[in-house]
Amino acid sequence: AQKVTQAQTEISVVEKEDVTLDCVYETRDTTYYLFWYKQPPSGELVFLIRRNSFDEQNEISGRYSWNFQKSTSSFNFTITASQVVDSAVYFCALSERYGNNRLAFGKGNQVVVIP
Amino acid sequence: DAGVTQSPTHLIKTRGQQVTLRCSPKSGHDTVSWYQQALGQGPQFIFQYYEEEERQRGNFPDRFSGHQFPNYSSELNVNALLLGDSALYLCASSLQRDTLSEQYFGPGTRLTVT
């Protein structure tokens, strides 16, 4: 069964600091997709990034970057130079076999950016 | 390009009642998934509809049922409501043949059971 663990609950940072969110996953499939979603107070989940199990290349997209390591089943996410608008709950999620398959979410990380 | 829409935004029901929530997928999408998000928790997968049939189901009782219409919109029905059904219900849409794509989420329906 697929499982996603996000250990930290609430993280507070001062504006312009970097914040890294940890995610550990479990799956028996060799093909899977990992996602990070952002949930602002409005409640809507906003897609941020996606990675599939065949591509461990780490990338940077604007102020977002991620570190995908299959050896440790981790998919960590970093926001560089945080801004107040980054305050939200961030979820790591996993889907097996296909990117548009059912998602298993972690419990989320509440990020508070202090001006 | 219209995104995923859900109605109503908020709903208050009494224990034992029945409720119907509605979702219209993003334009061009043909698959709808429903998730339940309890306060302080991550969303939990309820079921997914494609071609008007339930294709996948999570660990939810039969009190939770759904429907998909020919225009791809969907309904989530919950019977015999329990206090524990109070949650944010999220609808997500995707395109079945685009297996690399992510799911797009709507703003959710906040259900309160008293």
mmCIF file of C-alpha atoms in Angstrom:
data_model
loop_
_atom_site.group_PDB
_atom_site.id
_atom_site.type_symbol
_atom_site.label_atom_id
_atom_site.label_comp_id
_atom_site.label_asym_id
_atom_site.label_seq_id
_atom_site.Cartn_x
_atom_site.Cartn_y
_atom_site.Cartn_z
ATOM 1 C CA ALA A 1 0.000 0.000 0.000
ATOM 2 C CA GLN A 2 1.129 3.517 -0.708
ATOM 3 C CA LYS A 3 1.999 5.755 2.212
ATOM 4 C CA VAL A 4 3.407 9.249 2.637
ATOM 5 C CA THR A 5 4.937 10.613 5.831
ATOM 6 C CA GLN A 6 5.579 14.253 6.609
ATOM 7 C CA ALA A 7 7.118 14.409 10.046
ATOM 8 C CA GLN A 8 7.074 18.108 10.813
ATOM 9 C CA THR A 9 3.758 19.739 11.572
ATOM 10 C CA GLU A 10 4.304 23.496 11.809
ATOM 11 C CA ILE A 11 7.372 25.374 10.620
ATOM 12 C CA SER A 12 7.908 29.075 11.255
ATOM 13 C CA VAL A 13 10.512 31.072 9.375
ATOM 14 C CA VAL A 14 11.378 34.724 9.045
ATOM 15 C CA GLU A 15 10.825 36.224 5.619
ATOM 16 C CA LYS A 16 13.704 35.629 3.176
ATOM 17 C CA GLU A 17 14.868 32.514 5.014
ATOM 18 C CA ASP A 18 14.840 29.181 3.216
ATOM 19 C CA VAL A 19 12.476 26.445 4.356
ATOM 20 C CA THR A 20 12.826 22.735 3.609
ATOM 21 C CA LEU A 21 9.973 20.271 3.958
ATOM 22 C CA ASP A 22 10.691 16.566 4.367
ATOM 23 C CA CYS A 23 8.693 13.771 2.758
ATOM 24 C CA VAL A 24 9.212 10.024 2.993
ATOM 25 C CA TYR A 25 7.126 7.627 0.941
ATOM 26 C CA GLU A 26 6.376 3.932 0.701
ATOM 27 C CA THR A 27 5.243 2.057 -2.375
ATOM 28 C CA ARG A 28 5.599 -1.390 -3.902
ATOM 29 C CA ASP A 29 5.296 -0.099 -7.451
ATOM 30 C CA THR A 30 8.387 0.586 -9.508
ATOM 31 C CA THR A 31 6.518 3.294 -11.410
ATOM 32 C CA TYR A 32 5.126 6.124 -9.362
ATOM 33 C CA TYR A 33 4.767 9.881 -9.253
ATOM 34 C CA LEU A 34 5.491 12.282 -6.432
ATOM 35 C CA PHE A 35 3.888 15.684 -6.016
ATOM 36 C CA TRP A 36 3.950 18.715 -3.812
ATOM 37 C CA TYR A 37 0.722 20.679 -3.401
ATOM 38 C CA LYS A 38 0.122 23.963 -1.595
ATOM 39 C CA GLN A 39 -3.109 24.665 0.288
ATOM 40 C CA PRO A 40 -3.641 28.329 1.194
ATOM 41 C CA PRO A 41 -6.339 29.318 3.715
ATOM 42 C CA SER A 42 -8.893 29.377 0.890
ATOM 43 C CA GLY A 43 -8.703 25.580 0.844
ATOM 44 C CA GLU A 44 -7.956 24.884 -2.805
ATOM 45 C CA LEU A 45 -5.009 22.570 -3.437
ATOM 46 C CA VAL A 46 -2.528 24.116 -5.842
ATOM 47 C CA PHE A 47 -0.134 21.884 -7.782
ATOM 48 C CA LEU A 48 3.525 22.887 -7.389
ATOM 49 C CA ILE A 49 5.824 20.177 -8.702
ATOM 50 C CA ARG A 50 5.811 16.599 -9.984
ATOM 51 C CA ARG A 51 8.503 13.981 -10.316
ATOM 52 C CA ASN A 52 8.305 10.418 -11.651
ATOM 53 C CA SER A 53 10.205 7.442 -10.316
ATOM 54 C CA PHE A 54 12.465 7.200 -13.356
ATOM 55 C CA ASP A 55 13.868 10.681 -13.074
ATOM 56 C CA GLU A 56 15.942 11.457 -10.008
ATOM 57 C CA GLN A 57 17.341 14.644 -11.444
ATOM 58 C CA ASN A 58 16.829 17.449 -9.001
ATOM 59 C CA GLU A 59 15.721 20.755 -10.397
ATOM 60 C CA ILE A 60 14.955 24.304 -9.489
ATOM 61 C CA SER A 61 11.807 26.089 -10.600
ATOM 62 C CA GLY A 62 11.848 29.705 -9.554
ATOM 63 C CA ARG A 63 12.061 29.741 -5.766
ATOM 64 C CA TYR A 64 11.118 26.060 -5.525
ATOM 65 C CA SER A 65 13.559 23.177 -5.633
ATOM 66 C CA TRP A 66 13.357 19.514 -4.742
ATOM 67 C CA ASN A 67 15.628 16.674 -3.778
ATOM 68 C CA PHE A 68 14.408 13.248 -4.888
ATOM 69 C CA GLN A 69 16.370 10.251 -3.575
ATOM 70 C CA LYS A 70 15.000 6.798 -4.354
ATOM 71 C CA SER A 71 17.622 5.149 -2.142
ATOM 72 C CA THR A 72 16.064 6.732 0.940
ATOM 73 C CA SER A 73 12.505 7.063 -0.462
ATOM 74 C CA SER A 74 12.570 10.785 0.156
ATOM 75 C CA PHE A 75 11.205 13.712 -1.824
ATOM 76 C CA ASN A 76 12.132 16.904 -0.006
ATOM 77 C CA PHE A 77 10.977 20.347 -1.065
ATOM 78 C CA THR A 78 12.656 23.706 -0.496
ATOM 79 C CA ILE A 79 11.335 27.223 -0.776
ATOM 80 C CA THR A 80 14.169 29.686 -1.212
ATOM 81 C CA ALA A 81 13.949 33.259 0.108
ATOM 82 C CA SER A 82 10.499 32.720 1.625
ATOM 83 C CA GLN A 83 7.784 35.342 1.329
ATOM 84 C CA VAL A 84 4.671 35.987 3.384
ATOM 85 C CA VAL A 85 2.557 34.677 0.489
ATOM 86 C CA ASP A 86 4.228 31.288 0.977
ATOM 87 C CA SER A 87 2.346 30.853 4.252
ATOM 88 C CA ALA A 88 0.157 27.805 3.677
ATOM 89 C CA VAL A 89 -0.091 24.077 4.287
ATOM 90 C CA TYR A 90 2.121 22.003 1.999
ATOM 91 C CA PHE A 91 1.311 18.414 1.127
ATOM 92 C CA CYS A 92 3.483 15.719 -0.328
ATOM 93 C CA ALA A 93 1.539 13.150 -2.359
ATOM 94 C CA LEU A 94 2.163 9.898 -4.201
ATOM 95 C CA SER A 95 0.355 8.192 -7.054
ATOM 96 C CA GLU A 96 1.230 4.735 -8.260
ATOM 97 C CA ARG A 97 1.673 3.729 -11.895
ATOM 98 C CA TYR A 98 0.118 6.857 -13.419
ATOM 99 C CA GLY A 99 0.352 10.536 -12.645
ATOM 100 C CA ASN A 100 -3.423 10.930 -12.737
ATOM 101 C CA ASN A 101 -4.073 7.971 -10.483
ATOM 102 C CA ARG A 102 -5.430 8.128 -6.935
ATOM 103 C CA LEU A 103 -3.277 10.242 -4.635
ATOM 104 C CA ALA A 104 -2.030 9.332 -1.181
ATOM 105 C CA PHE A 105 -1.247 12.456 0.835
ATOM 106 C CA GLY A 106 0.892 13.104 3.863
ATOM 107 C CA LYS A 107 -0.527 15.011 6.826
ATOM 108 C CA GLY A 108 0.924 18.278 5.611
ATOM 109 C CA ASN A 109 3.293 20.945 6.895
ATOM 110 C CA GLN A 110 1.929 24.285 8.098
ATOM 111 C CA VAL A 111 4.444 26.909 6.984
ATOM 112 C CA VAL A 112 4.246 30.316 8.624
ATOM 113 C CA VAL A 113 6.411 33.054 7.156
ATOM 114 C CA ILE A 114 6.904 35.916 9.581
ATOM 115 C CA PRO A 115 7.435 39.343 8.019
ATOM 116 C CA ASP B 1 -10.435 28.326 -19.243
ATOM 117 C CA ALA B 2 -12.715 27.336 -16.362
ATOM 118 C CA GLY B 3 -11.096 25.397 -13.589
ATOM 119 C CA VAL B 4 -12.709 22.829 -11.323
ATOM 120 C CA THR B 5 -15.847 24.152 -9.663
ATOM 121 C CA GLN B 6 -17.734 22.751 -6.685
ATOM 122 C CA SER B 7 -21.056 23.519 -5.070
ATOM 123 C CA PRO B 8 -22.138 24.393 -2.527
ATOM 124 C CA THR B 9 -19.282 26.142 -0.770
ATOM 125 C CA HIS B 10 -20.549 25.400 2.709
ATOM 126 C CA LEU B 11 -23.210 23.063 4.013
ATOM 127 C CA ILE B 12 -24.628 22.304 7.444
ATOM 128 C CA LYS B 13 -26.537 19.057 7.974
ATOM 129 C CA THR B 14 -27.924 17.127 10.892
ATOM 130 C CA ARG B 15 -26.755 13.661 11.865
ATOM 131 C CA GLY B 16 -28.697 10.994 9.959
ATOM 132 C CA GLN B 17 -29.475 13.213 6.985
ATOM 133 C CA GLN B 18 -28.268 12.761 3.428
ATOM 134 C CA VAL B 19 -26.169 15.196 1.402
ATOM 135 C CA THR B 20 -25.221 15.665 -2.258
ATOM 136 C CA LEU B 21 -22.152 17.575 -3.341
ATOM 137 C CA ARG B 22 -21.468 18.615 -6.934
ATOM 138 C CA CYS B 23 -18.361 19.015 -9.052
ATOM 139 C CA SER B 24 -17.689 20.250 -12.576
ATOM 140 C CA PRO B 25 -14.284 19.259 -13.944
ATOM 141 C CA LYS B 26 -11.795 21.501 -15.669
ATOM 142 C CA SER B 27 -12.608 22.017 -19.330
ATOM 143 C CA GLY B 28 -11.317 19.082 -21.379
ATOM 144 C CA HIS B 29 -11.027 16.691 -18.440
ATOM 145 C CA ASP B 30 -13.017 13.456 -18.303
ATOM 146 C CA THR B 31 -12.082 11.953 -14.922
ATOM 147 C CA VAL B 32 -13.246 13.093 -11.509
ATOM 148 C CA SER B 33 -11.853 12.047 -8.135
ATOM 149 C CA TRP B 34 -13.252 12.869 -4.714
ATOM 150 C CA TYR B 35 -11.263 13.354 -1.524
ATOM 151 C CA GLN B 36 -12.237 13.924 2.105
ATOM 152 C CA GLN B 37 -10.042 16.195 4.210
ATOM 153 C CA ALA B 38 -10.668 16.220 7.942
ATOM 154 C CA LEU B 39 -9.403 19.188 9.924
ATOM 155 C CA GLY B 40 -5.634 19.107 10.307
ATOM 156 C CA GLN B 41 -5.234 16.058 8.081
ATOM 157 C CA GLY B 42 -4.255 15.367 4.509
ATOM 158 C CA PRO B 43 -6.929 14.547 1.931
ATOM 159 C CA GLN B 44 -8.107 10.939 1.798
ATOM 160 C CA PHE B 45 -9.133 9.379 -1.526
ATOM 161 C CA ILE B 46 -12.808 8.396 -1.690
ATOM 162 C CA PHE B 47 -13.330 7.264 -5.297
ATOM 163 C CA GLN B 48 -12.679 8.091 -8.935
ATOM 164 C CA TYR B 49 -15.137 8.207 -11.832
ATOM 165 C CA TYR B 50 -14.436 7.780 -15.509
ATOM 166 C CA GLU B 51 -16.884 7.015 -18.325
ATOM 167 C CA GLU B 52 -19.718 7.278 -15.795
ATOM 168 C CA GLU B 53 -18.363 4.368 -13.765
ATOM 169 C CA GLU B 54 -16.573 4.100 -10.442
ATOM 170 C CA ARG B 55 -13.052 3.002 -11.378
ATOM 171 C CA GLN B 56 -11.248 3.097 -8.060
ATOM 172 C CA ARG B 57 -12.402 3.313 -4.467
ATOM 173 C CA GLY B 58 -10.671 4.144 -1.231
ATOM 174 C CA ASN B 59 -11.446 2.800 2.215
ATOM 175 C CA PHE B 60 -14.844 4.431 2.667
ATOM 176 C CA PRO B 61 -18.153 2.760 3.607
ATOM 177 C CA ASP B 62 -21.030 2.264 1.197
ATOM 178 C CA ARG B 63 -22.729 5.319 2.678
ATOM 179 C CA PHE B 64 -20.487 7.202 0.280
ATOM 180 C CA SER B 65 -21.632 6.892 -3.307
ATOM 181 C CA GLY B 66 -21.191 8.866 -6.465
ATOM 182 C CA HIS B 67 -22.264 9.455 -9.973
ATOM 183 C CA GLN B 68 -20.765 10.871 -13.134
ATOM 184 C CA PHE B 69 -22.870 12.418 -15.845
ATOM 185 C CA PRO B 70 -22.327 12.389 -19.638
ATOM 186 C CA ASN B 71 -20.914 15.931 -19.441
ATOM 187 C CA TYR B 72 -18.254 14.560 -17.005
ATOM 188 C CA SER B 73 -19.614 16.426 -13.998
ATOM 189 C CA SER B 74 -19.993 14.397 -10.841
ATOM 190 C CA GLU B 75 -21.916 14.127 -7.600
ATOM 191 C CA LEU B 76 -20.884 12.752 -4.239
ATOM 192 C CA ASN B 77 -23.682 11.437 -2.034
ATOM 193 C CA VAL B 78 -23.351 10.632 1.633
ATOM 194 C CA ASN B 79 -26.198 8.881 3.442
ATOM 195 C CA ALA B 80 -26.900 8.581 7.160
ATOM 196 C CA LEU B 81 -24.486 11.346 8.043
ATOM 197 C CA LEU B 82 -22.278 10.951 11.090
ATOM 198 C CA LEU B 83 -20.534 13.651 13.057
ATOM 199 C CA GLY B 84 -17.250 12.253 11.742
ATOM 200 C CA ASP B 85 -18.275 13.080 8.184
ATOM 201 C CA SER B 86 -17.647 16.745 8.917
ATOM 202 C CA ALA B 87 -14.796 17.681 6.601
ATOM 203 C CA LEU B 88 -13.710 19.560 3.514
ATOM 204 C CA TYR B 89 -14.673 17.564 0.427
ATOM 205 C CA LEU B 90 -12.399 18.147 -2.516
ATOM 206 C CA CYS B 91 -13.033 17.278 -6.108
ATOM 207 C CA ALA B 92 -10.167 16.813 -8.570
ATOM 208 C CA SER B 93 -10.229 16.358 -12.310
ATOM 209 C CA SER B 94 -7.803 14.920 -14.833
ATOM 210 C CA LEU B 95 -7.630 13.560 -18.350
ATOM 211 C CA GLN B 96 -7.650 9.770 -18.347
ATOM 212 C CA ARG B 97 -5.368 9.252 -21.337
ATOM 213 C CA ASP B 98 -2.778 11.747 -20.085
ATOM 214 C CA THR B 99 -1.158 9.424 -17.591
ATOM 215 C CA LEU B 100 1.623 11.883 -16.833
ATOM 216 C CA SER B 101 -0.694 14.678 -15.787
ATOM 217 C CA GLU B 102 -1.481 15.888 -12.306
ATOM 218 C CA GLN B 103 -4.936 16.283 -10.843
ATOM 219 C CA TYR B 104 -6.481 19.738 -10.646
ATOM 220 C CA PHE B 105 -8.438 20.491 -7.493
ATOM 221 C CA GLY B 106 -11.519 22.573 -6.856
ATOM 222 C CA PRO B 107 -12.038 24.904 -3.877
ATOM 223 C CA GLY B 108 -13.914 22.263 -1.920
ATOM 224 C CA THR B 109 -17.210 22.006 -0.049
ATOM 225 C CA ARG B 110 -17.073 22.442 3.706
ATOM 226 C CA LEU B 111 -19.575 20.041 5.277
ATOM 227 C CA THR B 112 -20.532 20.410 8.926
ATOM 228 C CA VAL B 113 -22.631 17.695 10.557
ATOM 229 C CA THR B 114 -24.307 18.653 13.839
#
